[in-house]
């Protein structure tokens, strides 16, 4: 073979055998667990904390919040620990009012007075439809579809973010339903009652309905919400950063990575954030 042939062959992409792909899946899972174990160790210096109150958005009730509670409880012997779940607006307000020490909540990226914000993850908006519908996102957003649009309850932060996006793009969608729960909203879509705009974290909350749902990109790249940790600006010490580090790893291992396997088209927009 001449030199040109050698160069052409060297540019051919290497592909894993089926056995190699199987090994890679197992190795990736094992490494994720190792990273999680290392992350759990980072919160061990919370042992000297005497009191901690933490709020977490209800998006993570089904899996992440119990894991986080267990990790923190194991790391804080003798600490009075209180954890609640609520909507983002109420959790952030509770930290501002000093009713909570720390909150993990969604934000549109605007600054919060008197608070330190530590970014955790980017959560882009997506469209979710019943699995058997043939309606494209463009048709749904045009308002010409007979399939109704299901909204989040108007007072929720996510509802305001979605409405702002629709308004900026001159999209006017009538809606008969306003639903305050990710799980209930996804259940209604799964039953074929309508379609919704949500996020991968909201979609992941409804894992039991995934066989009856189809997720689509929202035809407007870059539209997303941010999940952040909020603490009082006067907080001293490493506790907020330690909890943020643990939460990022939990998000990556238990929600982001599995979702990207199902929806690889989210790989550029659904990820953790350092800060």
PDB file of C-alpha atoms in Angstrom:
ATOM      1  CA  UNK A   1       0.000   0.000   0.000  1.00  0.00           C
ATOM      2  CA  UNK A   2       1.188   3.538  -0.716  1.00  0.00           C
ATOM      3  CA  UNK A   3       1.271   6.443   1.760  1.00  0.00           C
ATOM      4  CA  UNK A   4      -2.105   7.782   0.680  1.00  0.00           C
ATOM      5  CA  UNK A   5      -3.763   4.452   1.405  1.00  0.00           C
ATOM      6  CA  UNK A   6      -2.246   4.418   4.886  1.00  0.00           C
ATOM      7  CA  UNK A   7      -3.575   7.908   5.639  1.00  0.00           C
ATOM      8  CA  UNK A   8      -7.075   7.033   4.419  1.00  0.00           C
ATOM      9  CA  UNK A   9      -7.187   3.900   6.549  1.00  0.00           C
ATOM     10  CA  UNK A  10      -5.977   5.802   9.607  1.00  0.00           C
ATOM     11  CA  UNK A  11      -8.942   8.162   9.294  1.00  0.00           C
ATOM     12  CA  UNK A  12     -11.544   5.442   9.426  1.00  0.00           C
ATOM     13  CA  UNK A  13     -13.442   5.702  12.724  1.00  0.00           C
ATOM     14  CA  UNK A  14     -12.839   2.852  15.135  1.00  0.00           C
ATOM     15  CA  UNK A  15     -15.958   1.049  16.308  1.00  0.00           C
ATOM     16  CA  UNK A  16     -16.406  -1.073  19.395  1.00  0.00           C
ATOM     17  CA  UNK A  17     -17.467  -4.675  19.056  1.00  0.00           C
ATOM     18  CA  UNK A  18     -20.755  -5.640  20.768  1.00  0.00           C
ATOM     19  CA  UNK A  19     -18.644  -7.121  23.579  1.00  0.00           C
ATOM     20  CA  UNK A  20     -16.714  -3.855  23.830  1.00  0.00           C
ATOM     21  CA  UNK A  21     -19.903  -1.792  23.968  1.00  0.00           C
ATOM     22  CA  UNK A  22     -21.241  -4.031  26.748  1.00  0.00           C
ATOM     23  CA  UNK A  23     -17.977  -3.655  28.701  1.00  0.00           C
ATOM     24  CA  UNK A  24     -18.055   0.127  28.224  1.00  0.00           C
ATOM     25  CA  UNK A  25     -21.594   0.355  29.651  1.00  0.00           C
ATOM     26  CA  UNK A  26     -20.583  -1.615  32.733  1.00  0.00           C
ATOM     27  CA  UNK A  27     -17.335   0.332  33.149  1.00  0.00           C
ATOM     28  CA  UNK A  28     -19.151   3.660  32.832  1.00  0.00           C
ATOM     29  CA  UNK A  29     -21.675   2.632  35.484  1.00  0.00           C
ATOM     30  CA  UNK A  30     -18.899   1.447  37.811  1.00  0.00           C
ATOM     31  CA  UNK A  31     -16.960   4.709  37.397  1.00  0.00           C
ATOM     32  CA  UNK A  32     -20.115   6.708  38.088  1.00  0.00           C
ATOM     33  CA  UNK A  33     -20.585   4.844  41.356  1.00  0.00           C
ATOM     34  CA  UNK A  34     -16.939   5.432  42.300  1.00  0.00           C
ATOM     35  CA  UNK A  35     -17.304   9.151  41.619  1.00  0.00           C
ATOM     36  CA  UNK A  36     -20.472   9.191  43.704  1.00  0.00           C
ATOM     37  CA  UNK A  37     -18.671   7.491  46.595  1.00  0.00           C
ATOM     38  CA  UNK A  38     -15.860  10.059  46.367  1.00  0.00           C
ATOM     39  CA  UNK A  39     -18.420  12.861  46.362  1.00  0.00           C
ATOM     40  CA  UNK A  40     -20.099  11.506  49.479  1.00  0.00           C
ATOM     41  CA  UNK A  41     -16.773  11.830  51.281  1.00  0.00           C
ATOM     42  CA  UNK A  42     -16.649  15.553  50.533  1.00  0.00           C
ATOM     43  CA  UNK A  43     -19.548  16.231  52.897  1.00  0.00           C
ATOM     44  CA  UNK A  44     -17.916  14.518  55.874  1.00  0.00           C
ATOM     45  CA  UNK A  45     -16.701  17.872  57.191  1.00  0.00           C
ATOM     46  CA  UNK A  46     -20.338  18.711  57.979  1.00  0.00           C
ATOM     47  CA  UNK A  47     -19.926  16.683  61.167  1.00  0.00           C
ATOM     48  CA  UNK A  48     -19.301  19.833  63.226  1.00  0.00           C
ATOM     49  CA  UNK A  49     -22.488  21.525  62.011  1.00  0.00           C
ATOM     50  CA  UNK A  50     -25.046  21.959  64.795  1.00  0.00           C
ATOM     51  CA  UNK A  51     -28.093  22.979  62.741  1.00  0.00           C
ATOM     52  CA  UNK A  52     -29.029  22.796  59.058  1.00  0.00           C
ATOM     53  CA  UNK A  53     -32.347  23.394  57.303  1.00  0.00           C
ATOM     54  CA  UNK A  54     -32.490  22.569  53.593  1.00  0.00           C
ATOM     55  CA  UNK A  55     -35.226  22.949  50.985  1.00  0.00           C
ATOM     56  CA  UNK A  56     -35.298  21.043  47.696  1.00  0.00           C
ATOM     57  CA  UNK A  57     -37.681  21.507  44.772  1.00  0.00           C
ATOM     58  CA  UNK A  58     -40.202  18.707  44.408  1.00  0.00           C
ATOM     59  CA  UNK A  59     -38.804  17.801  40.960  1.00  0.00           C
ATOM     60  CA  UNK A  60     -36.421  15.435  42.742  1.00  0.00           C
ATOM     61  CA  UNK A  61     -38.780  13.848  45.272  1.00  0.00           C
ATOM     62  CA  UNK A  62     -38.823  10.417  43.678  1.00  0.00           C
ATOM     63  CA  UNK A  63     -35.077   9.679  43.766  1.00  0.00           C
ATOM     64  CA  UNK A  64     -32.535  12.421  44.400  1.00  0.00           C
ATOM     65  CA  UNK A  65     -33.966  14.018  47.527  1.00  0.00           C
ATOM     66  CA  UNK A  66     -33.998  10.731  49.513  1.00  0.00           C
ATOM     67  CA  UNK A  67     -30.411  10.036  48.407  1.00  0.00           C
ATOM     68  CA  UNK A  68     -29.271  13.534  49.383  1.00  0.00           C
ATOM     69  CA  UNK A  69     -31.030  13.287  52.749  1.00  0.00           C
ATOM     70  CA  UNK A  70     -29.302   9.974  53.487  1.00  0.00           C
ATOM     71  CA  UNK A  71     -25.857  11.274  52.534  1.00  0.00           C
ATOM     72  CA  UNK A  72     -26.239  14.411  54.639  1.00  0.00           C
ATOM     73  CA  UNK A  73     -27.704  12.578  57.628  1.00  0.00           C
ATOM     74  CA  UNK A  74     -24.785  10.142  57.597  1.00  0.00           C
ATOM     75  CA  UNK A  75     -22.361  13.079  57.553  1.00  0.00           C
ATOM     76  CA  UNK A  76     -23.837  15.157  60.372  1.00  0.00           C
ATOM     77  CA  UNK A  77     -23.797  13.203  63.615  1.00  0.00           C
ATOM     78  CA  UNK A  78     -25.439  15.269  66.341  1.00  0.00           C
ATOM     79  CA  UNK A  79     -26.695  17.927  63.902  1.00  0.00           C
ATOM     80  CA  UNK A  80     -30.317  19.065  63.983  1.00  0.00           C
ATOM     81  CA  UNK A  81     -31.255  18.510  60.336  1.00  0.00           C
ATOM     82  CA  UNK A  82     -34.495  19.585  58.692  1.00  0.00           C
ATOM     83  CA  UNK A  83     -35.374  19.015  55.015  1.00  0.00           C
ATOM     84  CA  UNK A  84     -38.498  20.164  53.168  1.00  0.00           C
ATOM     85  CA  UNK A  85     -39.709  20.116  49.569  1.00  0.00           C
ATOM     86  CA  UNK A  86     -41.625  22.945  47.895  1.00  0.00           C
ATOM     87  CA  UNK A  87     -41.800  25.076  44.772  1.00  0.00           C
ATOM     88  CA  UNK A  88     -38.826  27.212  43.705  1.00  0.00           C
ATOM     89  CA  UNK A  89     -40.386  30.591  44.532  1.00  0.00           C
ATOM     90  CA  UNK A  90     -41.278  29.593  48.074  1.00  0.00           C
ATOM     91  CA  UNK A  91     -37.915  27.947  48.747  1.00  0.00           C
ATOM     92  CA  UNK A  92     -35.906  30.953  47.570  1.00  0.00           C
ATOM     93  CA  UNK A  93     -38.112  33.288  49.575  1.00  0.00           C
ATOM     94  CA  UNK A  94     -37.624  31.096  52.653  1.00  0.00           C
ATOM     95  CA  UNK A  95     -33.835  31.476  52.388  1.00  0.00           C
ATOM     96  CA  UNK A  96     -34.213  35.234  51.943  1.00  0.00           C
ATOM     97  CA  UNK A  97     -36.440  35.292  55.060  1.00  0.00           C
ATOM     98  CA  UNK A  98     -33.882  33.135  56.920  1.00  0.00           C
ATOM     99  CA  UNK A  99     -36.497  30.425  57.466  1.00  0.00           C
ATOM    100  CA  UNK A 100     -34.135  28.038  55.615  1.00  0.00           C
ATOM    101  CA  UNK A 101     -30.352  27.964  55.536  1.00  0.00           C
ATOM    102  CA  UNK A 102     -30.050  26.543  52.013  1.00  0.00           C
ATOM    103  CA  UNK A 103     -32.360  25.791  49.079  1.00  0.00           C
ATOM    104  CA  UNK A 104     -31.950  23.881  45.839  1.00  0.00           C
ATOM    105  CA  UNK A 105     -34.323  25.472  43.360  1.00  0.00           C
ATOM    106  CA  UNK A 106     -34.901  26.492  39.762  1.00  0.00           C
ATOM    107  CA  UNK A 107     -34.147  30.000  38.563  1.00  0.00           C
ATOM    108  CA  UNK A 108     -34.347  31.991  35.389  1.00  0.00           C
ATOM    109  CA  UNK A 109     -30.857  33.351  36.005  1.00  0.00           C
ATOM    110  CA  UNK A 110     -31.854  36.653  37.628  1.00  0.00           C
ATOM    111  CA  UNK A 111     -29.928  37.763  40.712  1.00  0.00           C
ATOM    112  CA  UNK A 112     -31.543  37.141  44.100  1.00  0.00           C
ATOM    113  CA  UNK A 113     -31.052  39.869  46.693  1.00  0.00           C
ATOM    114  CA  UNK A 114     -29.087  38.840  49.782  1.00  0.00           C
ATOM    115  CA  UNK A 115     -28.301  35.353  48.474  1.00  0.00           C
ATOM    116  CA  UNK A 116     -25.271  33.483  47.190  1.00  0.00           C
ATOM    117  CA  UNK A 117     -26.133  31.352  44.154  1.00  0.00           C
ATOM    118  CA  UNK A 118     -24.126  28.262  43.176  1.00  0.00           C
ATOM    119  CA  UNK A 119     -25.086  26.848  39.748  1.00  0.00           C
ATOM    120  CA  UNK A 120     -25.815  23.117  39.632  1.00  0.00           C
ATOM    121  CA  UNK A 121     -27.325  22.189  36.267  1.00  0.00           C
ATOM    122  CA  UNK A 122     -28.842  23.490  33.055  1.00  0.00           C
ATOM    123  CA  UNK A 123     -32.352  22.166  32.362  1.00  0.00           C
ATOM    124  CA  UNK A 124     -33.561  23.022  28.827  1.00  0.00           C
ATOM    125  CA  UNK A 125     -37.195  23.218  27.810  1.00  0.00           C
ATOM    126  CA  UNK A 126     -38.604  20.399  25.687  1.00  0.00           C
ATOM    127  CA  UNK A 127     -41.960  19.415  24.213  1.00  0.00           C
ATOM    128  CA  UNK A 128     -43.660  16.241  25.418  1.00  0.00           C
ATOM    129  CA  UNK A 129     -46.495  14.582  23.493  1.00  0.00           C
ATOM    130  CA  UNK A 130     -48.492  11.360  23.713  1.00  0.00           C
ATOM    131  CA  UNK A 131     -46.478   8.573  22.105  1.00  0.00           C
ATOM    132  CA  UNK A 132     -49.042   7.912  19.366  1.00  0.00           C
ATOM    133  CA  UNK A 133     -49.543  11.489  18.137  1.00  0.00           C
ATOM    134  CA  UNK A 134     -48.354  12.520  14.684  1.00  0.00           C
ATOM    135  CA  UNK A 135     -48.353  16.239  15.521  1.00  0.00           C
ATOM    136  CA  UNK A 136     -44.961  17.907  15.042  1.00  0.00           C
ATOM    137  CA  UNK A 137     -43.665  20.592  17.439  1.00  0.00           C
ATOM    138  CA  UNK A 138     -44.139  23.212  14.715  1.00  0.00           C
ATOM    139  CA  UNK A 139     -47.818  22.332  14.296  1.00  0.00           C
ATOM    140  CA  UNK A 140     -48.382  22.257  18.061  1.00  0.00           C
ATOM    141  CA  UNK A 141     -46.793  25.676  18.562  1.00  0.00           C
ATOM    142  CA  UNK A 142     -48.772  27.141  15.665  1.00  0.00           C
ATOM    143  CA  UNK A 143     -52.008  26.609  17.582  1.00  0.00           C
ATOM    144  CA  UNK A 144     -53.513  24.673  14.657  1.00  0.00           C
ATOM    145  CA  UNK A 145     -53.452  21.304  16.405  1.00  0.00           C
ATOM    146  CA  UNK A 146     -56.593  19.754  17.853  1.00  0.00           C
ATOM    147  CA  UNK A 147     -54.422  18.396  20.695  1.00  0.00           C
ATOM    148  CA  UNK A 148     -54.789  20.832  23.635  1.00  0.00           C
ATOM    149  CA  UNK A 149     -51.852  22.578  25.289  1.00  0.00           C
ATOM    150  CA  UNK A 150     -51.490  21.707  28.991  1.00  0.00           C
ATOM    151  CA  UNK A 151     -49.948  24.485  31.103  1.00  0.00           C
ATOM    152  CA  UNK A 152     -48.225  24.532  34.443  1.00  0.00           C
ATOM    153  CA  UNK A 153     -50.164  26.337  37.168  1.00  0.00           C
ATOM    154  CA  UNK A 154     -49.756  30.066  36.532  1.00  0.00           C
ATOM    155  CA  UNK A 155     -48.118  30.958  39.850  1.00  0.00           C
ATOM    156  CA  UNK A 156     -45.201  28.554  39.343  1.00  0.00           C
ATOM    157  CA  UNK A 157     -41.809  29.839  38.225  1.00  0.00           C
ATOM    158  CA  UNK A 158     -41.649  27.339  35.356  1.00  0.00           C
ATOM    159  CA  UNK A 159     -45.015  28.575  34.065  1.00  0.00           C
ATOM    160  CA  UNK A 160     -43.703  32.140  33.932  1.00  0.00           C
ATOM    161  CA  UNK A 161     -40.572  31.075  32.073  1.00  0.00           C
ATOM    162  CA  UNK A 162     -42.587  29.140  29.494  1.00  0.00           C
ATOM    163  CA  UNK A 163     -45.051  32.009  29.046  1.00  0.00           C
ATOM    164  CA  UNK A 164     -42.185  34.475  28.561  1.00  0.00           C
ATOM    165  CA  UNK A 165     -40.697  32.254  25.861  1.00  0.00           C
ATOM    166  CA  UNK A 166     -44.041  31.938  24.057  1.00  0.00           C
ATOM    167  CA  UNK A 167     -44.637  35.696  24.251  1.00  0.00           C
ATOM    168  CA  UNK A 168     -41.152  36.523  22.889  1.00  0.00           C
ATOM    169  CA  UNK A 169     -41.883  34.293  19.903  1.00  0.00           C
ATOM    170  CA  UNK A 170     -45.420  35.648  19.335  1.00  0.00           C
ATOM    171  CA  UNK A 171     -46.961  32.277  20.151  1.00  0.00           C
ATOM    172  CA  UNK A 172     -50.459  32.402  21.618  1.00  0.00           C
ATOM    173  CA  UNK A 173     -51.781  29.070  22.894  1.00  0.00           C
ATOM    174  CA  UNK A 174     -55.169  28.708  24.531  1.00  0.00           C
ATOM    175  CA  UNK A 175     -55.335  26.246  27.381  1.00  0.00           C
ATOM    176  CA  UNK A 176     -58.160  24.641  29.322  1.00  0.00           C
ATOM    177  CA  UNK A 177     -55.917  23.066  31.960  1.00  0.00           C
ATOM    178  CA  UNK A 178     -53.369  24.428  34.471  1.00  0.00           C
ATOM    179  CA  UNK A 179     -51.554  21.725  36.421  1.00  0.00           C
ATOM    180  CA  UNK A 180     -49.262  22.309  39.409  1.00  0.00           C
ATOM    181  CA  UNK A 181     -47.447  18.965  39.429  1.00  0.00           C
ATOM    182  CA  UNK A 182     -44.859  17.570  36.998  1.00  0.00           C
ATOM    183  CA  UNK A 183     -46.193  14.075  37.623  1.00  0.00           C
ATOM    184  CA  UNK A 184     -49.847  14.983  37.067  1.00  0.00           C
ATOM    185  CA  UNK A 185     -48.997  16.975  33.937  1.00  0.00           C
ATOM    186  CA  UNK A 186     -47.042  14.053  32.431  1.00  0.00           C
ATOM    187  CA  UNK A 187     -49.839  11.638  33.391  1.00  0.00           C
ATOM    188  CA  UNK A 188     -52.339  13.737  31.438  1.00  0.00           C
ATOM    189  CA  UNK A 189     -50.046  13.834  28.392  1.00  0.00           C
ATOM    190  CA  UNK A 190     -49.565  10.060  28.638  1.00  0.00           C
ATOM    191  CA  UNK A 191     -53.363   9.619  28.625  1.00  0.00           C
ATOM    192  CA  UNK A 192     -53.559  11.591  25.370  1.00  0.00           C
ATOM    193  CA  UNK A 193     -55.368  14.553  26.944  1.00  0.00           C
ATOM    194  CA  UNK A 194     -52.884  17.067  25.507  1.00  0.00           C
ATOM    195  CA  UNK A 195     -49.244  18.066  25.111  1.00  0.00           C
ATOM    196  CA  UNK A 196     -46.930  20.115  27.296  1.00  0.00           C
ATOM    197  CA  UNK A 197     -43.723  22.098  27.475  1.00  0.00           C
ATOM    198  CA  UNK A 198     -41.532  20.886  30.336  1.00  0.00           C
ATOM    199  CA  UNK A 199     -37.855  20.131  30.997  1.00  0.00           C
ATOM    200  CA  UNK A 200     -35.806  16.906  31.172  1.00  0.00           C
ATOM    201  CA  UNK A 201     -35.943  17.015  34.983  1.00  0.00           C
ATOM    202  CA  UNK A 202     -39.728  17.406  34.835  1.00  0.00           C
ATOM    203  CA  UNK A 203     -39.967  14.581  32.309  1.00  0.00           C
ATOM    204  CA  UNK A 204     -37.690  12.399  34.442  1.00  0.00           C
ATOM    205  CA  UNK A 205     -40.008  12.894  37.428  1.00  0.00           C
ATOM    206  CA  UNK A 206     -42.614  10.825  35.525  1.00  0.00           C
ATOM    207  CA  UNK A 207     -40.566   7.733  34.688  1.00  0.00           C
ATOM    208  CA  UNK A 208     -43.599   5.459  35.115  1.00  0.00           C
ATOM    209  CA  UNK A 209     -45.251   7.124  32.088  1.00  0.00           C
ATOM    210  CA  UNK A 210     -42.281   7.184  29.709  1.00  0.00           C
ATOM    211  CA  UNK A 211     -43.591   4.330  27.554  1.00  0.00           C
ATOM    212  CA  UNK A 212     -46.624   6.505  26.706  1.00  0.00           C
ATOM    213  CA  UNK A 213     -44.646   9.736  26.085  1.00  0.00           C
ATOM    214  CA  UNK A 214     -42.443  11.133  23.320  1.00  0.00           C
ATOM    215  CA  UNK A 215     -40.033  13.995  23.967  1.00  0.00           C
ATOM    216  CA  UNK A 216     -39.095  16.504  21.257  1.00  0.00           C
ATOM    217  CA  UNK A 217     -36.635  19.428  21.113  1.00  0.00           C
ATOM    218  CA  UNK A 218     -38.244  22.818  21.589  1.00  0.00           C
ATOM    219  CA  UNK A 219     -37.723  24.703  18.282  1.00  0.00           C
ATOM    220  CA  UNK A 220     -35.756  27.478  20.008  1.00  0.00           C
ATOM    221  CA  UNK A 221     -32.226  26.461  21.027  1.00  0.00           C
ATOM    222  CA  UNK A 222     -30.885  27.891  24.240  1.00  0.00           C
ATOM    223  CA  UNK A 223     -34.167  28.238  26.126  1.00  0.00           C
ATOM    224  CA  UNK A 224     -33.663  26.692  29.552  1.00  0.00           C
ATOM    225  CA  UNK A 225     -33.964  27.103  33.289  1.00  0.00           C
ATOM    226  CA  UNK A 226     -31.120  26.716  35.760  1.00  0.00           C
ATOM    227  CA  UNK A 227     -31.024  24.609  38.902  1.00  0.00           C
ATOM    228  CA  UNK A 228     -28.982  26.318  41.614  1.00  0.00           C
ATOM    229  CA  UNK A 229     -28.169  26.119  45.288  1.00  0.00           C
ATOM    230  CA  UNK A 230     -29.048  29.261  47.248  1.00  0.00           C
ATOM    231  CA  UNK A 231     -27.590  30.219  50.607  1.00  0.00           C
ATOM    232  CA  UNK A 232     -27.566  33.427  52.623  1.00  0.00           C
ATOM    233  CA  UNK A 233     -24.838  35.816  51.466  1.00  0.00           C
ATOM    234  CA  UNK A 234     -23.526  35.924  55.036  1.00  0.00           C
ATOM    235  CA  UNK A 235     -22.935  32.162  55.181  1.00  0.00           C
ATOM    236  CA  UNK A 236     -19.309  31.326  56.020  1.00  0.00           C
ATOM    237  CA  UNK A 237     -17.540  27.992  55.554  1.00  0.00           C
ATOM    238  CA  UNK A 238     -17.583  25.238  52.919  1.00  0.00           C
ATOM    239  CA  UNK A 239     -21.018  23.728  53.615  1.00  0.00           C
ATOM    240  CA  UNK A 240     -22.908  25.203  50.605  1.00  0.00           C
ATOM    241  CA  UNK A 241     -20.113  24.237  48.181  1.00  0.00           C
ATOM    242  CA  UNK A 242     -19.910  20.731  49.651  1.00  0.00           C
ATOM    243  CA  UNK A 243     -23.651  20.182  49.280  1.00  0.00           C
ATOM    244  CA  UNK A 244     -23.516  21.638  45.752  1.00  0.00           C
ATOM    245  CA  UNK A 245     -20.738  19.225  44.783  1.00  0.00           C
ATOM    246  CA  UNK A 246     -22.737  16.278  46.093  1.00  0.00           C
ATOM    247  CA  UNK A 247     -25.923  17.425  44.358  1.00  0.00           C
ATOM    248  CA  UNK A 248     -24.161  17.852  41.000  1.00  0.00           C
ATOM    249  CA  UNK A 249     -22.926  14.280  41.174  1.00  0.00           C
ATOM    250  CA  UNK A 250     -26.353  12.973  42.118  1.00  0.00           C
ATOM    251  CA  UNK A 251     -27.924  14.891  39.231  1.00  0.00           C
ATOM    252  CA  UNK A 252     -25.342  13.617  36.758  1.00  0.00           C
ATOM    253  CA  UNK A 253     -25.410   9.990  37.869  1.00  0.00           C
ATOM    254  CA  UNK A 254     -29.103   9.454  38.497  1.00  0.00           C
ATOM    255  CA  UNK A 255     -30.875  11.861  36.131  1.00  0.00           C
ATOM    256  CA  UNK A 256     -28.725  13.457  33.444  1.00  0.00           C
ATOM    257  CA  UNK A 257     -26.733  10.410  32.280  1.00  0.00           C
ATOM    258  CA  UNK A 258     -29.777   8.079  32.024  1.00  0.00           C
ATOM    259  CA  UNK A 259     -31.793  10.761  30.207  1.00  0.00           C
ATOM    260  CA  UNK A 260     -29.030  11.346  27.640  1.00  0.00           C
ATOM    261  CA  UNK A 261     -29.046   7.626  26.827  1.00  0.00           C
ATOM    262  CA  UNK A 262     -32.726   7.978  25.872  1.00  0.00           C
ATOM    263  CA  UNK A 263     -32.414  11.443  24.288  1.00  0.00           C
ATOM    264  CA  UNK A 264     -28.873  12.014  22.973  1.00  0.00           C
ATOM    265  CA  UNK A 265     -30.050  15.169  21.196  1.00  0.00           C
ATOM    266  CA  UNK A 266     -29.973  16.856  24.629  1.00  0.00           C
ATOM    267  CA  UNK A 267     -26.232  16.304  25.073  1.00  0.00           C
ATOM    268  CA  UNK A 268     -25.273  19.909  24.276  1.00  0.00           C
ATOM    269  CA  UNK A 269     -27.838  21.547  26.547  1.00  0.00           C
ATOM    270  CA  UNK A 270     -28.584  19.220  29.491  1.00  0.00           C
ATOM    271  CA  UNK A 271     -25.599  19.104  31.824  1.00  0.00           C
ATOM    272  CA  UNK A 272     -24.178  20.110  35.188  1.00  0.00           C
ATOM    273  CA  UNK A 273     -22.727  23.571  35.769  1.00  0.00           C
ATOM    274  CA  UNK A 274     -19.677  24.505  37.769  1.00  0.00           C
ATOM    275  CA  UNK A 275     -19.682  27.563  39.938  1.00  0.00           C
TER     276      UNK A 275
END
